[in-house]
Short mmCIF file of C-alpha atoms in Angstrom, two decimals:
data_model
loop_
_atom_site.label_atom_id
_atom_site.label_comp_id
_atom_site.label_asym_id
_atom_site.label_seq_id
_atom_site.Cartn_x
_atom_site.Cartn_y
_atom_site.Cartn_z
CA MET A 1 -25.80 -9.80 8.23
CA GLU A 2 -22.68 -7.70 8.65
CA ARG A 3 -22.15 -5.20 5.87
CA GLY A 4 -19.20 -5.68 3.60
CA LYS A 5 -16.91 -3.00 2.25
CA VAL A 6 -16.21 -1.52 -1.16
CA TYR A 7 -12.80 -0.40 -2.41
CA LEU A 8 -13.03 2.02 -5.35
CA VAL A 9 -9.62 1.44 -6.91
CA GLY A 10 -7.73 3.16 -9.69
CA ALA A 11 -5.89 0.47 -11.64
CA GLY A 12 -3.62 2.92 -13.42
CA PRO A 13 -3.34 3.45 -17.18
CA GLY A 14 -2.73 -0.15 -18.25
CA ASP A 15 0.75 -1.33 -17.32
CA PRO A 16 -0.10 -3.61 -14.37
CA LYS A 17 2.99 -2.53 -12.46
CA LEU A 18 1.66 1.00 -12.24
CA ILE A 19 -1.02 0.09 -9.71
CA THR A 20 -0.49 1.35 -6.17
CA VAL A 21 0.45 -0.94 -3.30
CA ARG A 22 -2.86 -0.13 -1.63
CA GLY A 23 -4.77 -0.92 -4.81
CA LEU A 24 -3.05 -4.29 -5.13
CA GLN A 25 -3.94 -5.11 -1.53
CA ALA A 26 -7.59 -4.38 -2.30
CA ILE A 27 -7.48 -6.86 -5.19
CA GLU A 28 -5.88 -9.52 -3.02
CA ARG A 29 -8.51 -9.30 -0.27
CA ALA A 30 -11.65 -8.93 -2.43
CA ASP A 31 -14.48 -11.47 -2.47
CA VAL A 32 -15.77 -9.88 -5.68
CA ILE A 33 -13.90 -7.80 -8.27
CA VAL A 34 -15.98 -5.55 -10.52
CA TYR A 35 -13.75 -4.38 -13.36
CA ASP A 36 -13.80 -2.61 -16.71
CA ARG A 37 -11.88 -2.96 -19.98
CA LEU A 38 -9.24 -0.35 -19.17
CA ALA A 39 -7.94 -2.27 -16.15
CA SER A 40 -5.20 -4.73 -17.08
CA PRO A 41 -6.47 -8.34 -16.89
CA ARG A 42 -3.06 -9.29 -15.51
CA LEU A 43 -4.03 -7.59 -12.26
CA LEU A 44 -6.76 -10.18 -11.78
CA LYS A 45 -4.12 -12.88 -11.28
CA HIS A 46 -3.54 -11.41 -7.81
CA ARG A 47 -7.07 -12.24 -6.67
CA LYS A 48 -7.99 -14.91 -4.17
CA PRO A 49 -8.64 -18.31 -5.81
CA ASP A 50 -12.35 -18.16 -5.00
CA ALA A 51 -12.89 -14.47 -5.81
CA GLU A 52 -15.82 -13.73 -8.11
CA LEU A 53 -15.21 -11.65 -11.25
CA VAL A 54 -17.82 -9.31 -12.72
CA PHE A 55 -16.99 -7.55 -16.00
CA VAL A 56 -18.81 -4.25 -16.55
CA GLY A 57 -16.65 -2.94 -19.37
CA LYS A 58 -17.67 -0.02 -21.49
CA LEU A 59 -17.04 0.67 -25.16
CA PRO A 60 -17.42 4.11 -26.76
CA ASP A 61 -20.66 3.05 -28.46
CA LYS A 62 -21.88 0.34 -26.09
CA HIS A 63 -22.11 -0.28 -22.35
CA MET A 64 -22.01 -3.79 -20.92
CA MET A 65 -23.83 -2.40 -17.88
CA LYS A 66 -25.33 1.03 -17.27
CA GLN A 67 -23.62 3.19 -14.66
CA GLU A 68 -26.73 3.22 -12.49
CA ASP A 69 -26.75 -0.59 -12.49
CA ILE A 70 -23.06 -0.69 -11.55
CA ASN A 71 -23.74 1.64 -8.63
CA ARG A 72 -26.55 -0.59 -7.43
CA LEU A 73 -24.47 -3.76 -7.92
CA LEU A 74 -21.77 -2.45 -5.59
CA VAL A 75 -24.35 -1.70 -2.91
CA ASP A 76 -26.07 -5.07 -3.25
CA LEU A 77 -22.80 -7.03 -3.04
CA ALA A 78 -21.66 -5.10 0.03
CA LEU A 79 -25.02 -5.61 1.74
CA GLN A 80 -24.44 -9.35 1.28
CA GLY A 81 -21.42 -8.96 3.53
CA LYS A 82 -18.85 -9.19 0.73
CA VAL A 83 -15.61 -7.28 0.29
CA VAL A 84 -15.85 -5.69 -3.14
CA THR A 85 -13.09 -4.13 -5.22
CA ARG A 86 -14.30 -1.87 -8.01
CA LEU A 87 -11.34 -1.79 -10.39
CA LYS A 88 -11.32 1.18 -12.76
CA GLY A 89 -8.77 2.26 -15.34
CA GLY A 90 -6.59 5.26 -14.52
CA ASP A 91 -7.63 7.28 -11.48
CA PRO A 92 -11.26 6.80 -10.40
CA SER A 93 -11.67 10.50 -9.56
CA VAL A 94 -10.64 11.71 -13.03
CA PHE A 95 -13.74 11.23 -15.18
CA GLY A 96 -14.15 7.81 -13.56
CA ARG A 97 -17.57 8.58 -12.03
CA VAL A 98 -16.35 7.42 -8.66
CA GLY A 99 -18.39 10.16 -7.04
CA GLU A 100 -21.64 8.63 -8.25
CA GLU A 101 -20.66 5.18 -6.99
CA ALA A 102 -19.49 6.54 -3.64
CA GLU A 103 -22.65 8.61 -3.16
CA LEU A 104 -24.94 5.60 -3.41
CA LEU A 105 -22.69 3.62 -1.06
CA ALA A 106 -22.84 6.47 1.44
CA ASP A 107 -26.63 6.64 1.08
CA HIS A 108 -26.81 2.99 2.17
CA ALA A 109 -24.21 3.35 4.92
CA VAL A 110 -21.84 0.98 3.14
CA PRO A 111 -18.19 1.46 4.21
CA PHE A 112 -15.93 2.35 1.31
CA GLU A 113 -12.48 3.66 0.43
CA ILE A 114 -11.38 5.57 -2.64
CA ILE A 115 -7.91 4.40 -3.61
CA PRO A 116 -6.31 6.75 -6.17
CA GLY A 117 -4.58 5.45 -9.26
CA ILE A 118 -2.07 6.92 -11.68
CA THR A 119 -4.16 8.86 -14.17
CA SER A 120 -3.69 8.20 -17.87
CA ALA A 121 -3.66 11.96 -18.39
CA ILE A 122 -0.11 12.07 -17.02
CA ALA A 123 1.21 8.50 -17.34
CA VAL A 124 0.29 7.93 -20.99
CA PRO A 125 2.10 11.05 -22.26
CA ALA A 126 5.10 10.10 -20.10
CA TYR A 127 5.24 6.64 -21.75
CA ALA A 128 5.28 8.41 -25.12
CA GLY A 129 8.15 10.69 -24.06
CA ILE A 130 5.98 13.73 -23.39
CA PRO A 131 6.11 15.33 -19.92
CA VAL A 132 2.94 17.39 -19.47
CA THR A 133 4.95 20.25 -17.95
CA HIS A 134 8.46 21.52 -18.66
CA ARG A 135 9.91 24.80 -17.47
CA ASP A 136 11.12 25.67 -20.97
CA PHE A 137 7.56 25.32 -22.33
CA THR A 138 4.81 25.52 -19.70
CA SER A 139 4.11 25.29 -15.98
CA SER A 140 0.40 24.52 -16.27
CA VAL A 141 -1.75 21.67 -17.49
CA ALA A 142 -5.50 21.14 -17.83
CA ILE A 143 -7.23 17.77 -17.98
CA VAL A 144 -10.44 17.97 -19.99
CA THR A 145 -13.11 15.43 -20.86
CA GLY A 146 -13.36 14.72 -24.56
CA HIS A 147 -17.12 14.24 -24.35
CA GLU A 148 -19.68 15.55 -21.90
CA TYR A 149 -22.36 13.57 -20.10
CA PRO A 150 -25.10 13.04 -21.09
CA ASN A 151 -24.58 13.59 -24.83
CA LYS A 152 -24.05 17.34 -24.52
CA THR A 153 -22.24 19.58 -26.94
CA TYR A 154 -19.16 21.57 -25.94
CA THR A 155 -21.12 24.65 -24.87
CA LYS A 156 -20.25 23.93 -21.22
CA LEU A 157 -16.50 24.14 -21.85
CA ASP A 158 -14.88 27.55 -21.60
CA TRP A 159 -12.97 27.32 -24.84
CA GLU A 160 -11.65 30.86 -24.63
CA HIS A 161 -9.92 30.26 -21.30
CA LEU A 162 -8.70 26.82 -22.38
CA ALA A 163 -7.19 28.36 -25.49
CA LYS A 164 -5.59 31.38 -23.83
CA GLY A 165 -4.95 30.58 -20.20
CA ILE A 166 -3.59 27.01 -20.09
CA GLY A 167 -0.26 25.58 -21.22
CA THR A 168 -0.70 21.87 -21.95
CA LEU A 169 -4.18 20.52 -22.66
CA VAL A 170 -4.92 16.84 -22.12
CA PHE A 171 -8.22 15.54 -23.46
CA LEU A 172 -9.46 12.14 -22.33
CA MET A 173 -12.02 10.15 -24.33
CA GLY A 174 -11.97 12.68 -27.14
CA VAL A 175 -10.86 10.95 -30.35
CA ALA A 176 -14.40 10.86 -31.77
CA ASN A 177 -14.62 14.64 -31.29
CA LEU A 178 -11.07 15.44 -32.35
CA GLU A 179 -12.07 17.60 -35.31
CA GLN A 180 -14.41 19.73 -33.18
CA ILE A 181 -11.81 20.07 -30.41
CA SER A 182 -9.19 21.29 -32.90
CA GLU A 183 -11.58 23.73 -34.56
CA GLU A 184 -12.76 25.22 -31.26
CA LEU A 185 -9.22 25.76 -30.00
CA ILE A 186 -8.09 27.40 -33.23
CA ARG A 187 -11.22 29.56 -33.32
CA HIS A 188 -10.52 30.79 -29.79
CA GLY A 189 -6.89 31.66 -30.36
CA LYS A 190 -4.64 28.59 -30.36
CA PRO A 191 -2.17 28.63 -33.27
CA ALA A 192 -2.98 26.17 -36.03
CA ASP A 193 0.59 24.82 -35.97
CA LEU A 194 0.47 23.97 -32.25
CA PRO A 195 1.84 20.40 -31.78
CA VAL A 196 -0.62 17.62 -30.96
CA ALA A 197 -0.06 13.97 -30.05
CA LEU A 198 -2.57 11.14 -29.95
CA ILE A 199 -1.60 8.13 -27.87
CA ARG A 200 -3.71 5.00 -28.17
CA TRP A 201 -3.60 2.25 -25.54
CA GLY A 202 -0.84 4.11 -23.73
CA THR A 203 1.44 1.97 -21.48
CA TRP A 204 0.02 -1.21 -23.09
CA THR A 205 1.74 -3.47 -25.62
CA GLU A 206 -0.46 -1.94 -28.32
CA GLN A 207 0.64 1.64 -27.61
CA GLN A 208 0.53 3.79 -30.75
CA THR A 209 1.48 7.44 -31.05
CA LEU A 210 0.49 9.84 -33.81
CA THR A 211 1.72 13.44 -33.93
CA GLY A 212 0.66 16.47 -35.91
CA THR A 213 -0.72 19.96 -35.38
CA LEU A 214 -4.13 21.36 -34.57
CA ALA A 215 -4.56 22.01 -38.27
CA ASP A 216 -3.84 18.50 -39.55
CA ILE A 217 -4.19 16.02 -36.66
CA SER A 218 -7.84 15.23 -37.41
CA ALA A 219 -7.10 14.36 -41.03
CA LYS A 220 -4.07 12.29 -39.98
CA ALA A 221 -6.15 10.38 -37.44
CA LYS A 222 -8.82 9.57 -40.02
CA GLU A 223 -6.20 8.42 -42.52
CA ALA A 224 -4.55 6.19 -39.90
CA GLY A 225 -7.86 4.82 -38.63
CA PHE A 226 -6.91 6.01 -35.17
CA GLN A 227 -9.53 4.98 -32.60
CA SER A 228 -10.16 5.08 -28.88
CA PRO A 229 -9.08 4.54 -26.18
CA ALA A 230 -6.64 7.38 -26.67
CA VAL A 231 -5.29 10.45 -24.93
CA ILE A 232 -4.93 13.77 -26.76
CA ILE A 233 -2.04 16.05 -25.74
CA ILE A 234 -1.95 19.57 -27.11
CA GLY A 235 0.96 21.91 -26.45
CA GLU A 236 4.60 22.74 -27.02
CA VAL A 237 5.72 19.83 -24.78
CA VAL A 238 4.82 17.46 -27.64
CA LYS A 239 8.04 18.61 -29.30
CA LEU A 240 9.98 16.69 -26.63
CA ARG A 241 8.69 13.32 -27.81
CA GLU A 242 11.32 12.83 -30.51
CA LYS A 243 14.09 13.21 -27.92
CA LEU A 244 12.49 11.63 -24.86
CA ALA A 245 10.52 8.67 -26.22
CA TRP A 246 11.74 5.67 -24.22
CA PHE A 247 9.05 3.02 -23.90
CA GLU A 248 8.65 2.42 -27.63
CA LYS A 249 12.43 2.03 -27.99
CA LYS A 250 12.66 -0.98 -25.70
CA PRO A 251 13.81 -4.16 -27.51
CA LEU A 252 10.58 -6.09 -26.93
CA PHE A 253 8.14 -3.19 -27.22
CA GLY A 254 4.96 -4.31 -28.94
CA LYS A 255 5.68 -7.99 -28.30
CA ARG A 256 3.32 -10.18 -26.32
CA VAL A 257 5.21 -13.26 -25.12
CA LEU A 258 3.62 -16.51 -23.96
CA VAL A 259 5.30 -17.99 -20.88
CA THR A 260 4.53 -21.70 -20.41
CA ARG A 261 6.74 -22.42 -17.40
CA ALA A 262 5.21 -23.56 -14.14
CA ARG A 263 3.96 -20.59 -12.12
CA SER A 264 6.47 -21.36 -9.35
CA GLN A 265 9.42 -20.85 -11.69
CA ALA A 266 8.16 -18.30 -14.21
CA SER A 267 9.04 -15.14 -12.28
CA GLU A 268 12.56 -14.73 -13.70
CA LEU A 269 11.41 -15.02 -17.30
CA VAL A 270 8.41 -12.75 -16.71
CA ALA A 271 10.58 -10.07 -15.09
CA MET A 272 13.09 -10.08 -17.95
CA ILE A 273 10.37 -9.77 -20.59
CA GLU A 274 8.82 -6.84 -18.73
CA GLU A 275 12.17 -5.11 -18.29
CA LEU A 276 12.72 -5.20 -22.04
CA GLY A 277 9.30 -3.72 -22.79
CA GLY A 278 7.38 -6.88 -23.70
CA GLU A 279 4.16 -8.12 -22.18
CA PRO A 280 4.39 -11.61 -20.67
CA VAL A 281 1.25 -13.74 -20.83
CA GLU A 282 1.48 -16.50 -18.25
CA PHE A 283 -0.09 -19.83 -19.10
CA PRO A 284 1.61 -22.32 -16.77
CA VAL A 285 0.83 -25.54 -18.62
CA ILE A 286 2.82 -27.38 -15.96
CA LYS A 287 2.27 -27.50 -12.23
CA LEU A 288 5.08 -28.94 -10.15
CA GLN A 289 4.22 -30.97 -7.07
CA PRO A 290 5.69 -33.72 -4.88
CA PRO A 291 5.28 -37.28 -6.16
CA SER A 292 1.71 -38.53 -5.79
CA SER A 293 2.54 -42.22 -6.19
CA PRO A 294 3.00 -44.02 -2.84
CA ASP A 295 5.81 -46.11 -4.36
CA ALA A 296 7.63 -43.02 -5.59
CA GLN A 297 7.24 -41.37 -2.18
CA ARG A 298 8.61 -44.44 -0.43
CA MET A 299 11.63 -44.72 -2.77
CA LEU A 300 12.44 -41.04 -2.30
CA ASP A 301 12.23 -41.23 1.48
CA GLU A 302 14.42 -44.33 1.60
CA ALA A 303 17.04 -42.60 -0.54
CA LEU A 304 17.02 -39.47 1.62
CA ARG A 305 17.35 -41.44 4.83
CA GLY A 306 20.32 -43.31 3.34
CA LEU A 307 22.22 -40.39 1.83
CA GLY A 308 25.42 -41.44 3.55
CA SER A 309 25.59 -44.57 1.38
CA TYR A 310 26.02 -42.57 -1.84
CA ASN A 311 29.26 -41.30 -3.37
CA TRP A 312 27.53 -38.87 -5.74
CA ILE A 313 24.31 -36.89 -6.04
CA VAL A 314 23.58 -35.55 -9.51
CA PHE A 315 21.11 -32.64 -9.73
CA THR A 316 19.70 -31.75 -13.14
CA SER A 317 17.51 -28.71 -12.35
CA THR A 318 16.69 -26.06 -9.77
CA ASN A 319 13.32 -27.77 -9.33
CA GLY A 320 15.06 -30.97 -8.33
CA VAL A 321 17.10 -29.04 -5.77
CA GLU A 322 14.02 -27.31 -4.34
CA PHE A 323 11.91 -30.43 -3.93
CA PHE A 324 14.89 -32.48 -2.68
CA PHE A 325 15.55 -30.12 0.22
CA ARG A 326 11.87 -29.52 0.86
CA ARG A 327 11.41 -33.25 1.50
CA MET A 328 14.56 -33.33 3.62
CA ARG A 329 13.04 -30.67 5.88
CA GLU A 330 9.79 -32.60 6.11
CA LEU A 331 11.74 -35.71 7.18
CA ARG A 332 13.74 -33.65 9.70
CA LEU A 333 17.03 -34.36 7.93
CA ASP A 334 19.66 -31.64 7.67
CA ILE A 335 22.66 -30.87 5.53
CA ARG A 336 24.98 -32.99 7.71
CA SER A 337 23.39 -36.04 6.02
CA LEU A 338 25.39 -35.09 2.91
CA SER A 339 28.77 -35.32 4.61
CA GLY A 340 31.22 -37.03 2.27
CA VAL A 341 28.87 -37.02 -0.73
CA ARG A 342 30.20 -35.39 -3.90
CA ILE A 343 27.78 -33.24 -5.91
CA ALA A 344 27.39 -32.65 -9.63
CA ALA A 345 24.96 -30.33 -11.38
CA VAL A 346 23.63 -29.53 -14.83
CA GLY A 347 23.51 -25.80 -15.48
CA PRO A 348 24.71 -22.74 -13.58
CA LYS A 349 21.28 -22.03 -12.07
CA THR A 350 21.22 -25.50 -10.54
CA ALA A 351 24.68 -24.88 -9.13
CA GLU A 352 23.56 -21.52 -7.71
CA ALA A 353 20.58 -23.16 -6.02
CA LEU A 354 22.92 -25.66 -4.37
CA GLU A 355 25.48 -23.05 -3.35
CA SER A 356 22.73 -20.97 -1.74
CA ARG A 357 22.25 -23.95 0.57
CA GLY A 358 25.93 -24.10 1.44
CA LEU A 359 26.86 -26.86 -1.01
CA LEU A 360 29.66 -26.46 -3.54
CA VAL A 361 29.38 -28.30 -6.84
CA GLU A 362 32.36 -30.35 -7.89
CA THR A 363 31.33 -30.98 -11.48
CA LEU A 364 29.61 -28.52 -13.76
CA PRO A 365 29.51 -29.00 -17.55
CA GLY A 366 30.74 -26.12 -19.63
CA GLU A 367 27.84 -26.34 -22.09
CA PHE A 368 25.10 -26.75 -19.45
CA HIS A 369 23.70 -30.00 -20.87
CA ALA A 370 23.49 -33.53 -19.44
CA ASP A 371 25.62 -34.93 -22.26
CA GLU A 372 28.50 -32.65 -21.30
CA LEU A 373 28.05 -33.58 -17.63
CA LEU A 374 28.64 -37.24 -18.49
CA ALA A 375 31.88 -36.31 -20.23
CA GLU A 376 33.05 -34.38 -17.16
CA LEU A 377 32.02 -37.11 -14.72
CA GLY A 378 33.86 -39.71 -16.79
CA LYS A 379 37.09 -38.03 -15.72
CA VAL A 380 36.47 -38.32 -11.96
CA VAL A 381 34.13 -41.20 -11.10
CA ARG A 382 35.22 -44.74 -10.34
CA ALA A 383 33.41 -47.92 -11.29
CA GLY A 384 31.30 -49.29 -8.46
CA GLU A 385 30.51 -45.93 -6.87
CA ARG A 386 26.87 -45.20 -6.00
CA ALA A 387 25.02 -42.19 -7.44
CA LEU A 388 21.64 -40.75 -6.49
CA LEU A 389 19.75 -39.03 -9.31
CA PRO A 390 16.80 -36.95 -8.01
CA THR A 391 14.70 -36.00 -11.05
CA ALA A 392 11.18 -35.40 -12.32
CA ASP A 393 8.75 -38.19 -13.06
CA ILE A 394 9.10 -37.55 -16.80
CA ALA A 395 12.89 -37.26 -16.93
CA ARG A 396 14.50 -38.85 -19.96
CA ASN A 397 16.61 -42.00 -19.69
CA ALA A 398 19.82 -40.76 -21.32
CA LEU A 399 21.47 -39.45 -18.15
CA PRO A 400 20.92 -42.49 -15.88
CA GLN A 401 21.94 -44.80 -18.72
CA GLY A 402 25.05 -42.72 -19.30
CA LEU A 403 25.93 -42.83 -15.61
CA ARG A 404 25.58 -46.60 -15.59
CA SER A 405 27.83 -46.81 -18.65
CA LEU A 406 30.50 -45.14 -16.51
CA GLY A 407 30.26 -48.01 -14.06
CA LEU A 408 28.14 -46.25 -11.46
CA GLU A 409 25.36 -47.89 -9.50
CA VAL A 410 22.48 -45.42 -10.08
CA ASN A 411 19.38 -44.94 -7.98
CA GLU A 412 16.93 -42.73 -9.87
CA VAL A 413 14.15 -41.27 -7.70
CA ASP A 414 11.32 -38.86 -8.44
CA VAL A 415 11.48 -35.76 -6.24
CA TYR A 416 8.66 -33.98 -8.09
CA GLU A 417 6.19 -34.55 -10.87
CA ASN A 418 4.77 -32.47 -13.71
CA VAL A 419 0.98 -32.13 -13.79
CA PRO A 420 -0.72 -30.58 -16.85
CA GLU A 421 -2.63 -27.33 -16.27
CA VAL A 422 -5.28 -25.53 -18.36
CA GLU A 423 -6.38 -22.75 -15.99
CA GLY A 424 -6.58 -19.39 -17.74
CA GLY A 425 -6.20 -20.98 -21.15
CA GLU A 426 -9.33 -19.41 -22.67
CA ASP A 427 -7.63 -16.01 -22.87
CA VAL A 428 -4.55 -17.58 -24.46
CA VAL A 429 -6.67 -19.28 -27.12
CA ARG A 430 -8.35 -15.96 -27.91
CA LEU A 431 -5.01 -14.16 -28.20
CA LEU A 432 -3.65 -16.88 -30.48
CA GLU A 433 -6.72 -16.84 -32.70
CA GLU A 434 -6.63 -13.03 -32.95
CA GLY A 435 -2.92 -13.00 -33.76
CA GLN A 436 -2.11 -11.04 -30.60
CA LEU A 437 0.53 -13.44 -29.29
CA HIS A 438 3.83 -12.82 -31.00
CA ILE A 439 6.31 -15.18 -29.32
CA THR A 440 5.83 -18.52 -27.54
CA THR A 441 8.54 -19.69 -25.13
CA PHE A 442 9.31 -23.28 -24.22
CA THR A 443 11.81 -24.14 -21.50
CA SER A 444 11.48 -27.94 -21.60
CA SER A 445 10.03 -30.72 -23.72
CA SER A 446 7.16 -31.10 -21.29
CA THR A 447 6.06 -27.49 -21.82
CA VAL A 448 5.72 -28.27 -25.54
CA THR A 449 3.63 -31.41 -25.13
CA ASN A 450 1.59 -29.93 -22.30
CA LEU A 451 0.75 -26.74 -24.19
CA ILE A 452 -0.44 -28.65 -27.22
CA GLY A 453 -2.43 -30.98 -24.96
CA ALA A 454 -3.92 -28.03 -23.07
CA LEU A 455 -4.99 -26.31 -26.29
CA GLU A 456 -6.68 -29.52 -27.42
CA LYS A 457 -8.55 -29.76 -24.11
CA LEU A 458 -9.70 -26.17 -24.63
CA GLY A 459 -11.30 -27.12 -27.94
CA VAL A 460 -8.60 -26.07 -30.41
CA GLN A 461 -8.83 -28.42 -33.40
CA ASN A 462 -5.32 -27.86 -34.70
CA PRO A 463 -3.08 -26.34 -32.00
CA VAL A 464 0.10 -26.86 -34.03
CA SER A 465 -1.27 -24.73 -36.85
CA LEU A 466 -2.23 -22.03 -34.35
CA LEU A 467 1.25 -22.00 -32.80
CA LYS A 468 2.82 -21.56 -36.22
CA ASN A 469 1.37 -18.05 -36.21
CA THR A 470 3.85 -17.12 -33.47
CA GLU A 471 7.63 -17.11 -33.31
CA ILE A 472 8.92 -19.87 -31.07
CA ALA A 473 11.78 -19.60 -28.59
CA CYS A 474 13.07 -22.64 -26.75
CA ILE A 475 15.83 -23.77 -24.45
CA GLY A 476 17.95 -26.79 -25.26
CA PRO A 477 18.29 -29.25 -28.14
CA LYS A 478 15.90 -31.74 -26.54
CA THR A 479 13.13 -29.17 -26.46
CA GLU A 480 13.95 -28.23 -30.04
CA ALA A 481 13.72 -31.89 -31.02
CA THR A 482 10.32 -32.19 -29.37
CA LEU A 483 9.14 -29.17 -31.36
CA ALA A 484 10.42 -30.76 -34.55
CA GLY A 485 8.32 -33.84 -33.76
CA TYR A 486 5.26 -31.60 -34.07
CA GLU A 487 6.68 -29.96 -37.21
CA LEU A 488 7.31 -26.75 -35.30
CA ALA A 489 10.56 -24.82 -35.74
CA ALA A 490 12.32 -22.69 -33.14
CA ALA A 491 13.14 -19.17 -34.28
CA TYR A 492 15.23 -18.62 -31.14
CA MET A 493 17.39 -21.33 -29.55
CA PRO A 494 20.32 -19.91 -27.56
CA GLN A 495 23.58 -21.71 -27.03
CA GLU A 496 23.36 -21.55 -23.26
CA ALA A 497 20.43 -23.34 -21.63
CA THR A 498 19.56 -20.40 -19.41
CA ILE A 499 16.61 -18.03 -19.16
CA SER A 500 18.81 -14.95 -19.55
CA SER A 501 20.37 -16.33 -22.74
CA LEU A 502 16.94 -17.14 -24.12
CA VAL A 503 15.65 -13.62 -23.50
CA GLU A 504 18.86 -12.15 -24.89
CA SER A 505 18.41 -14.03 -28.15
CA ILE A 506 14.79 -12.86 -28.47
CA ALA A 507 15.71 -9.26 -27.74
CA ALA A 508 18.46 -9.41 -30.36
CA GLY A 509 15.78 -10.13 -32.95
CA ARG A 510 17.34 -13.31 -34.25
CA ALA A 511 18.23 -16.79 -33.14
CA VAL A 512 21.53 -17.58 -31.49
CA LYS A 513 22.42 -20.79 -33.24
CA ALA A 514 24.18 -23.70 -31.63
CA GLY A 515 27.91 -23.15 -31.67
CA GLU A 516 27.51 -19.38 -32.00
CA PRO A 517 28.40 -17.26 -28.97
CA ALA A 518 25.33 -15.85 -27.28
CA GLY A 519 24.79 -12.21 -28.10
CA SER A 520 27.26 -12.25 -31.01
#
């Protein structure tokens, strides 16, 4: 059997966007991913659908798998012909024991690559506003292990040279030995008032920073219950934190936000949450797909082949636009089929999707809702005209009924359908139960009903009660009404039915009520 290959990858300090391009490629091509607790689980979403996951995480006082067994596992998997990605927090060459893993691979002639990652020794201080070097303070930095292997004391460290010859000192994995580290440095010449910072879970949503001096940092850490994983930074550069701290000042810092939109349309919301310092947790409780019913497929195809017989086409979402034109391409129909047809849209994003295809919208409601669209259309339509309404299979009846009340002959066809999803829901349940999800977002009524249904399928006895432990943000009065039906209240409901307005209202820290200008 042909030997496989092993990629020894540094995942970076925690923020999933800090992985290298090469590291991400290794995740995407792996047959098996062997990972630890300091690698962001969000990186695993980039794996192949059939990739195997093996967790070998380590805690300070407990190992899920001994290092020797991990080394052997990598060899065995590669000898089975598999492509293996060993995903390690930070940089694998900085106290990551990559040398031991690579040695055994080399001994068995297994091809491997070491793919560097951004080390937490530099990235974590930067996220706390502490550059490890600064020409006004120091031009040198030392990265030191906070504990020696196996279970040795600090006799191997040259404390005298660390204390006298190095500017900034960065200790990794050293919180448990913080008191001894401080005492040794003071004993060998470091001033007792030298600034110190402890940064726990740096670059993650849970990032915490504690500052002090060599003389008092140990007592402060004990009082605060400060635990690993944490980085210790010792030196004058710590003084810069008060001025340069940036990550913790972002509007959504410390907030973990549940995104329930379909995976195909969640990217905009996810990107905005990340930009504002929050951590999006994707649980796409809806999957969008073409109609599965033969009757629905037939009705859609007949409508598309007869587009010239309609006076109006009314689009209610970007999804409707996407699936409409996707089916047109499949039927080998082009934009000339729409000659003479007038187009209306609900929402600016829907209008943008149409304009990107060379189609200008004649009617766009000022308030972005279907009710306002009917009011606008009432000014321009004539009784007896024909309107095509391409929607989802679960679209509500108000719009087609309203169009008919205007005297239009309406043909309502399904261009896509919503299918419930539960994949990846176990992690969401755990986060909800542990109180680690702070905000839940809903962008449609179906995301509400599907999330509650998905939680029930995952064994949650009372999903509504669980969701009440989070703040809820939703788009549109219909979604808000659906929430109310479950006795759930929206903390954030922006005036404009747009993703940007929703995120803006969350970032502002309060709801933007109906009738109130967004961002006021």
